[in-house]
PDB file of N, CA and C in Angstrom:
ATOM      1  N   MET A   1      41.665  42.036 -64.344  1.00  0.00           N
ATOM      2  CA  MET A   1      40.589  42.083 -63.901  1.00  0.00           C
ATOM      3  C   MET A   1      40.224  42.866 -62.349  1.00  0.00           C
ATOM      4  N   ILE A   2      38.970  44.275 -62.968  1.00  0.00           N
ATOM      5  CA  ILE A   2      38.927  45.147 -62.058  1.00  0.00           C
ATOM      6  C   ILE A   2      38.033  44.554 -61.002  1.00  0.00           C
ATOM      7  N   ASN A   3      38.450  45.049 -60.167  1.00  0.00           N
ATOM      8  CA  ASN A   3      37.610  44.547 -58.491  1.00  0.00           C
ATOM      9  C   ASN A   3      36.234  45.699 -58.386  1.00  0.00           C
ATOM     10  N   TYR A   4      34.793  45.546 -58.624  1.00  0.00           N
ATOM     11  CA  TYR A   4      33.974  46.733 -58.923  1.00  0.00           C
ATOM     12  C   TYR A   4      34.030  47.481 -57.204  1.00  0.00           C
ATOM     13  N   LYS A   5      34.246  46.807 -56.150  1.00  0.00           N
ATOM     14  CA  LYS A   5      34.410  47.722 -54.857  1.00  0.00           C
ATOM     15  C   LYS A   5      36.045  48.642 -55.135  1.00  0.00           C
ATOM     16  N   HIS A   6      37.188  47.967 -55.478  1.00  0.00           N
ATOM     17  CA  HIS A   6      38.329  49.239 -55.881  1.00  0.00           C
ATOM     18  C   HIS A   6      37.788  50.035 -56.235  1.00  0.00           C
ATOM     19  N   LEU A   7      36.950  49.811 -57.807  1.00  0.00           N
ATOM     20  CA  LEU A   7      37.287  50.702 -58.816  1.00  0.00           C
ATOM     21  C   LEU A   7      36.118  51.614 -58.289  1.00  0.00           C
ATOM     22  N   HIS A   8      34.997  51.235 -57.287  1.00  0.00           N
ATOM     23  CA  HIS A   8      34.240  52.442 -56.464  1.00  0.00           C
ATOM     24  C   HIS A   8      34.846  53.777 -55.624  1.00  0.00           C
ATOM     25  N   TYR A   9      35.810  52.454 -54.673  1.00  0.00           N
ATOM     26  CA  TYR A   9      36.852  53.168 -54.223  1.00  0.00           C
ATOM     27  C   TYR A   9      37.770  54.596 -54.666  1.00  0.00           C
ATOM     28  N   PHE A  10      38.032  54.191 -55.765  1.00  0.00           N
ATOM     29  CA  PHE A  10      38.620  55.159 -56.723  1.00  0.00           C
ATOM     30  C   PHE A  10      37.802  55.905 -57.518  1.00  0.00           C
ATOM     31  N   PHE A  11      36.920  55.657 -57.592  1.00  0.00           N
ATOM     32  CA  PHE A  11      35.889  56.984 -58.091  1.00  0.00           C
ATOM     33  C   PHE A  11      35.497  57.794 -56.921  1.00  0.00           C
ATOM     34  N   VAL A  12      35.433  57.585 -55.950  1.00  0.00           N
ATOM     35  CA  VAL A  12      35.167  58.546 -55.058  1.00  0.00           C
ATOM     36  C   VAL A  12      36.255  59.441 -54.270  1.00  0.00           C
ATOM     37  N   VAL A  13      37.448  58.652 -54.533  1.00  0.00           N
ATOM     38  CA  VAL A  13      38.800  59.533 -54.433  1.00  0.00           C
ATOM     39  C   VAL A  13      39.029  60.396 -55.806  1.00  0.00           C
ATOM     40  N   ALA A  14      38.873  59.971 -56.495  1.00  0.00           N
ATOM     41  CA  ALA A  14      38.630  60.597 -57.424  1.00  0.00           C
ATOM     42  C   ALA A  14      37.931  62.362 -57.648  1.00  0.00           C
ATOM     43  N   ARG A  15      36.671  61.873 -57.409  1.00  0.00           N
ATOM     44  CA  ARG A  15      35.935  63.018 -57.007  1.00  0.00           C
ATOM     45  C   ARG A  15      35.750  63.391 -56.334  1.00  0.00           C
ATOM     46  N   GLU A  16      36.726  63.384 -55.103  1.00  0.00           N
ATOM     47  CA  GLU A  16      36.391  64.010 -53.615  1.00  0.00           C
ATOM     48  C   GLU A  16      37.895  64.408 -53.745  1.00  0.00           C
ATOM     49  N   GLY A  17      38.856  64.062 -54.697  1.00  0.00           N
ATOM     50  CA  GLY A  17      40.358  65.041 -55.110  1.00  0.00           C
ATOM     51  C   GLY A  17      40.701  64.024 -53.375  1.00  0.00           C
ATOM     52  N   SER A  18      40.518  63.785 -52.470  1.00  0.00           N
ATOM     53  CA  SER A  18      40.909  63.388 -51.238  1.00  0.00           C
ATOM     54  C   SER A  18      40.531  61.912 -50.967  1.00  0.00           C
ATOM     55  N   ILE A  19      41.892  60.857 -50.567  1.00  0.00           N
ATOM     56  CA  ILE A  19      41.318  59.791 -49.193  1.00  0.00           C
ATOM     57  C   ILE A  19      40.391  60.533 -48.249  1.00  0.00           C
ATOM     58  N   VAL A  20      41.181  61.076 -47.274  1.00  0.00           N
ATOM     59  CA  VAL A  20      39.977  61.434 -46.286  1.00  0.00           C
ATOM     60  C   VAL A  20      39.163  61.288 -46.775  1.00  0.00           C
ATOM     61  N   LYS A  21      38.904  62.658 -47.314  1.00  0.00           N
ATOM     62  CA  LYS A  21      37.086  62.869 -47.529  1.00  0.00           C
ATOM     63  C   LYS A  21      36.155  61.980 -48.094  1.00  0.00           C
ATOM     64  N   ALA A  22      37.232  61.235 -49.137  1.00  0.00           N
ATOM     65  CA  ALA A  22      36.595  59.448 -49.475  1.00  0.00           C
ATOM     66  C   ALA A  22      35.947  58.445 -48.343  1.00  0.00           C
ATOM     67  N   SER A  23      37.397  58.818 -47.647  1.00  0.00           N
ATOM     68  CA  SER A  23      36.598  57.593 -46.209  1.00  0.00           C
ATOM     69  C   SER A  23      35.553  58.125 -45.602  1.00  0.00           C
ATOM     70  N   GLU A  24      35.412  59.351 -45.348  1.00  0.00           N
ATOM     71  CA  GLU A  24      34.552  60.007 -44.182  1.00  0.00           C
ATOM     72  C   GLU A  24      33.005  59.348 -44.982  1.00  0.00           C
ATOM     73  N   LEU A  25      32.991  59.752 -46.456  1.00  0.00           N
ATOM     74  CA  LEU A  25      31.757  59.056 -47.384  1.00  0.00           C
ATOM     75  C   LEU A  25      31.512  57.762 -47.109  1.00  0.00           C
ATOM     76  N   LEU A  26      32.337  57.213 -47.516  1.00  0.00           N
ATOM     77  CA  LEU A  26      32.084  55.465 -47.136  1.00  0.00           C
ATOM     78  C   LEU A  26      32.800  55.370 -45.808  1.00  0.00           C
ATOM     79  N   HIS A  27      32.345  56.292 -45.050  1.00  0.00           N
ATOM     80  CA  HIS A  27      32.699  55.484 -43.871  1.00  0.00           C
ATOM     81  C   HIS A  27      33.917  54.263 -43.343  1.00  0.00           C
ATOM     82  N   LEU A  28      35.361  54.505 -44.297  1.00  0.00           N
ATOM     83  CA  LEU A  28      36.167  53.474 -44.403  1.00  0.00           C
ATOM     84  C   LEU A  28      37.124  54.178 -43.262  1.00  0.00           C
ATOM     85  N   THR A  29      38.024  53.657 -43.181  1.00  0.00           N
ATOM     86  CA  THR A  29      39.444  54.246 -42.766  1.00  0.00           C
ATOM     87  C   THR A  29      40.608  54.692 -44.225  1.00  0.00           C
ATOM     88  N   PRO A  30      40.862  55.777 -43.475  1.00  0.00           N
ATOM     89  CA  PRO A  30      41.983  56.390 -44.785  1.00  0.00           C
ATOM     90  C   PRO A  30      43.074  55.508 -45.192  1.00  0.00           C
ATOM     91  N   GLN A  31      43.140  54.849 -44.347  1.00  0.00           N
ATOM     92  CA  GLN A  31      44.096  53.301 -44.641  1.00  0.00           C
ATOM     93  C   GLN A  31      43.886  51.828 -45.225  1.00  0.00           C
ATOM     94  N   THR A  32      41.981  52.360 -44.950  1.00  0.00           N
ATOM     95  CA  THR A  32      41.663  50.944 -45.943  1.00  0.00           C
ATOM     96  C   THR A  32      41.720  51.390 -47.072  1.00  0.00           C
ATOM     97  N   ILE A  33      41.175  52.832 -47.616  1.00  0.00           N
ATOM     98  CA  ILE A  33      40.928  53.571 -48.617  1.00  0.00           C
ATOM     99  C   ILE A  33      42.264  53.245 -49.488  1.00  0.00           C
ATOM    100  N   SER A  34      43.049  53.821 -48.965  1.00  0.00           N
ATOM    101  CA  SER A  34      44.404  53.764 -49.247  1.00  0.00           C
ATOM    102  C   SER A  34      44.957  52.599 -49.740  1.00  0.00           C
ATOM    103  N   GLY A  35      44.844  51.517 -49.025  1.00  0.00           N
ATOM    104  CA  GLY A  35      45.218  50.302 -48.929  1.00  0.00           C
ATOM    105  C   GLY A  35      44.518  49.251 -50.604  1.00  0.00           C
ATOM    106  N   GLN A  36      43.662  49.738 -50.357  1.00  0.00           N
ATOM    107  CA  GLN A  36      42.540  49.323 -51.691  1.00  0.00           C
ATOM    108  C   GLN A  36      42.888  49.922 -53.228  1.00  0.00           C
ATOM    109  N   LEU A  37      43.380  51.393 -53.213  1.00  0.00           N
ATOM    110  CA  LEU A  37      43.944  51.518 -53.719  1.00  0.00           C
ATOM    111  C   LEU A  37      45.410  51.643 -54.409  1.00  0.00           C
ATOM    112  N   SER A  38      45.813  51.107 -53.526  1.00  0.00           N
ATOM    113  CA  SER A  38      46.983  50.347 -53.989  1.00  0.00           C
ATOM    114  C   SER A  38      46.972  49.070 -55.107  1.00  0.00           C
ATOM    115  N   VAL A  39      45.941  47.996 -54.488  1.00  0.00           N
ATOM    116  CA  VAL A  39      45.560  46.976 -55.088  1.00  0.00           C
ATOM    117  C   VAL A  39      45.462  47.175 -56.504  1.00  0.00           C
ATOM    118  N   LEU A  40      44.317  48.492 -56.567  1.00  0.00           N
ATOM    119  CA  LEU A  40      44.028  48.184 -57.618  1.00  0.00           C
ATOM    120  C   LEU A  40      44.886  48.833 -58.821  1.00  0.00           C
ATOM    121  N   GLU A  41      45.852  49.478 -58.204  1.00  0.00           N
ATOM    122  CA  GLU A  41      47.123  50.188 -59.385  1.00  0.00           C
ATOM    123  C   GLU A  41      47.865  48.902 -59.479  1.00  0.00           C
ATOM    124  N   GLU A  42      47.569  47.887 -58.479  1.00  0.00           N
ATOM    125  CA  GLU A  42      48.769  46.739 -58.314  1.00  0.00           C
ATOM    126  C   GLU A  42      48.170  45.411 -59.886  1.00  0.00           C
ATOM    127  N   ASN A  43      46.764  45.744 -59.524  1.00  0.00           N
ATOM    128  CA  ASN A  43      46.030  44.783 -60.743  1.00  0.00           C
ATOM    129  C   ASN A  43      46.228  45.378 -61.998  1.00  0.00           C
ATOM    130  N   LEU A  44      46.523  46.542 -61.866  1.00  0.00           N
ATOM    131  CA  LEU A  44      46.362  47.380 -63.512  1.00  0.00           C
ATOM    132  C   LEU A  44      47.443  47.428 -63.658  1.00  0.00           C
ATOM    133  N   GLY A  45      48.284  47.455 -63.074  1.00  0.00           N
ATOM    134  CA  GLY A  45      50.096  47.661 -63.502  1.00  0.00           C
ATOM    135  C   GLY A  45      50.295  49.237 -63.821  1.00  0.00           C
ATOM    136  N   GLU A  46      49.436  50.383 -63.528  1.00  0.00           N
ATOM    137  CA  GLU A  46      49.867  51.438 -63.570  1.00  0.00           C
ATOM    138  C   GLU A  46      49.410  52.059 -62.403  1.00  0.00           C
ATOM    139  N   GLN A  47      50.347  53.678 -61.865  1.00  0.00           N
ATOM    140  CA  GLN A  47      49.062  54.811 -61.247  1.00  0.00           C
ATOM    141  C   GLN A  47      48.219  55.387 -61.583  1.00  0.00           C
ATOM    142  N   LEU A  48      47.310  55.510 -60.574  1.00  0.00           N
ATOM    143  CA  LEU A  48      46.080  56.371 -61.044  1.00  0.00           C
ATOM    144  C   LEU A  48      46.522  57.515 -60.588  1.00  0.00           C
ATOM    145  N   PHE A  49      47.118  58.052 -59.528  1.00  0.00           N
ATOM    146  CA  PHE A  49      47.320  59.102 -59.011  1.00  0.00           C
ATOM    147  C   PHE A  49      48.657  59.253 -58.980  1.00  0.00           C
ATOM    148  N   SER A  50      49.075  60.812 -59.143  1.00  0.00           N
ATOM    149  CA  SER A  50      50.006  61.494 -59.057  1.00  0.00           C
ATOM    150  C   SER A  50      49.826  62.321 -57.649  1.00  0.00           C
ATOM    151  N   ARG A  51      50.883  61.471 -56.791  1.00  0.00           N
ATOM    152  CA  ARG A  51      50.604  62.226 -55.323  1.00  0.00           C
ATOM    153  C   ARG A  51      50.917  63.256 -54.798  1.00  0.00           C
ATOM    154  N   THR A  52      50.714  64.569 -55.011  1.00  0.00           N
ATOM    155  CA  THR A  52      51.783  66.139 -54.770  1.00  0.00           C
ATOM    156  C   THR A  52      51.404  66.566 -53.078  1.00  0.00           C
ATOM    157  N   GLY A  53      52.316  66.117 -52.382  1.00  0.00           N
ATOM    158  CA  GLY A  53      52.125  66.907 -50.975  1.00  0.00           C
ATOM    159  C   GLY A  53      50.692  65.566 -50.578  1.00  0.00           C
ATOM    160  N   ARG A  54      49.661  66.884 -50.012  1.00  0.00           N
ATOM    161  CA  ARG A  54      48.366  65.510 -49.900  1.00  0.00           C
ATOM    162  C   ARG A  54      47.353  65.938 -50.855  1.00  0.00           C
ATOM    163  N   SER A  55      47.656  66.582 -52.191  1.00  0.00           N
ATOM    164  CA  SER A  55      46.464  66.289 -53.376  1.00  0.00           C
ATOM    165  C   SER A  55      47.085  65.348 -54.063  1.00  0.00           C
ATOM    166  N   LEU A  56      45.822  64.838 -54.779  1.00  0.00           N
ATOM    167  CA  LEU A  56      45.734  63.772 -55.818  1.00  0.00           C
ATOM    168  C   LEU A  56      45.531  64.124 -56.951  1.00  0.00           C
ATOM    169  N   VAL A  57      46.056  63.931 -58.059  1.00  0.00           N
ATOM    170  CA  VAL A  57      45.943  63.904 -59.417  1.00  0.00           C
ATOM    171  C   VAL A  57      46.337  62.964 -60.360  1.00  0.00           C
ATOM    172  N   LEU A  58      44.906  62.744 -60.930  1.00  0.00           N
ATOM    173  CA  LEU A  58      44.664  61.984 -62.246  1.00  0.00           C
ATOM    174  C   LEU A  58      45.728  61.717 -62.269  1.00  0.00           C
ATOM    175  N   THR A  59      46.425  60.487 -62.952  1.00  0.00           N
ATOM    176  CA  THR A  59      47.501  60.237 -64.303  1.00  0.00           C
ATOM    177  C   THR A  59      47.063  60.139 -65.503  1.00  0.00           C
ATOM    178  N   GLU A  60      47.303  59.914 -66.662  1.00  0.00           N
ATOM    179  CA  GLU A  60      46.456  59.475 -67.362  1.00  0.00           C
ATOM    180  C   GLU A  60      45.854  58.324 -67.678  1.00  0.00           C
ATOM    181  N   THR A  61      46.413  57.200 -67.351  1.00  0.00           N
ATOM    182  CA  THR A  61      45.427  55.761 -66.842  1.00  0.00           C
ATOM    183  C   THR A  61      44.403  56.307 -65.669  1.00  0.00           C
ATOM    184  N   GLY A  62      44.677  56.718 -64.862  1.00  0.00           N
ATOM    185  CA  GLY A  62      43.850  57.514 -63.822  1.00  0.00           C
ATOM    186  C   GLY A  62      42.401  58.011 -64.662  1.00  0.00           C
ATOM    187  N   ARG A  63      42.364  59.131 -65.662  1.00  0.00           N
ATOM    188  CA  ARG A  63      41.461  59.540 -65.947  1.00  0.00           C
ATOM    189  C   ARG A  63      40.732  58.460 -67.436  1.00  0.00           C
ATOM    190  N   LEU A  64      41.573  57.433 -68.047  1.00  0.00           N
ATOM    191  CA  LEU A  64      41.033  56.778 -68.891  1.00  0.00           C
ATOM    192  C   LEU A  64      40.115  56.013 -67.942  1.00  0.00           C
ATOM    193  N   VAL A  65      40.443  55.406 -66.389  1.00  0.00           N
ATOM    194  CA  VAL A  65      39.756  54.088 -66.013  1.00  0.00           C
ATOM    195  C   VAL A  65      38.758  54.984 -64.916  1.00  0.00           C
ATOM    196  N   HIS A  66      39.001  56.625 -65.078  1.00  0.00           N
ATOM    197  CA  HIS A  66      37.461  57.225 -64.245  1.00  0.00           C
ATOM    198  C   HIS A  66      36.653  57.490 -64.993  1.00  0.00           C
ATOM    199  N   SER A  67      36.878  57.523 -66.337  1.00  0.00           N
ATOM    200  CA  SER A  67      35.865  57.779 -67.406  1.00  0.00           C
ATOM    201  C   SER A  67      35.068  56.410 -67.740  1.00  0.00           C
ATOM    202  N   TYR A  68      35.291  55.803 -67.579  1.00  0.00           N
ATOM    203  CA  TYR A  68      35.007  53.835 -67.571  1.00  0.00           C
ATOM    204  C   TYR A  68      33.736  54.209 -65.946  1.00  0.00           C
ATOM    205  N   ALA A  69      34.401  54.175 -65.174  1.00  0.00           N
ATOM    206  CA  ALA A  69      33.966  54.232 -63.622  1.00  0.00           C
ATOM    207  C   ALA A  69      33.071  55.513 -63.710  1.00  0.00           C
ATOM    208  N   GLU A  70      32.537  56.338 -64.367  1.00  0.00           N
ATOM    209  CA  GLU A  70      31.975  57.607 -64.508  1.00  0.00           C
ATOM    210  C   GLU A  70      30.772  56.452 -65.205  1.00  0.00           C
ATOM    211  N   GLU A  71      31.088  55.796 -66.283  1.00  0.00           N
ATOM    212  CA  GLU A  71      30.131  55.671 -66.879  1.00  0.00           C
ATOM    213  C   GLU A  71      29.016  54.145 -66.283  1.00  0.00           C
ATOM    214  N   ILE A  72      29.679  53.548 -65.038  1.00  0.00           N
ATOM    215  CA  ILE A  72      29.570  52.612 -64.794  1.00  0.00           C
ATOM    216  C   ILE A  72      28.479  52.925 -63.714  1.00  0.00           C
ATOM    217  N   PHE A  73      29.099  54.355 -62.725  1.00  0.00           N
ATOM    218  CA  PHE A  73      28.326  54.532 -61.678  1.00  0.00           C
ATOM    219  C   PHE A  73      27.411  55.857 -61.794  1.00  0.00           C
ATOM    220  N   SER A  74      27.473  56.564 -62.888  1.00  0.00           N
ATOM    221  CA  SER A  74      26.589  57.576 -63.629  1.00  0.00           C
ATOM    222  C   SER A  74      24.597  56.609 -63.622  1.00  0.00           C
TER     223      SER A  74
END
């Protein structure tokens, strides 16, 4: 089961390409966003982002979830 709030946080992070930028837009701490993303990834049993240094790149599963989120939030 995907939590709507977690999906929204994921969508904003994917769009912004950064947890810090997303946290500023959502008025939450980066730790909160990061924790919620971890919960979403745990629930899905898949990683949604590859973390390379400070940049986040969507994994194959992340791209699939992002297209699903785009339909919901557009």
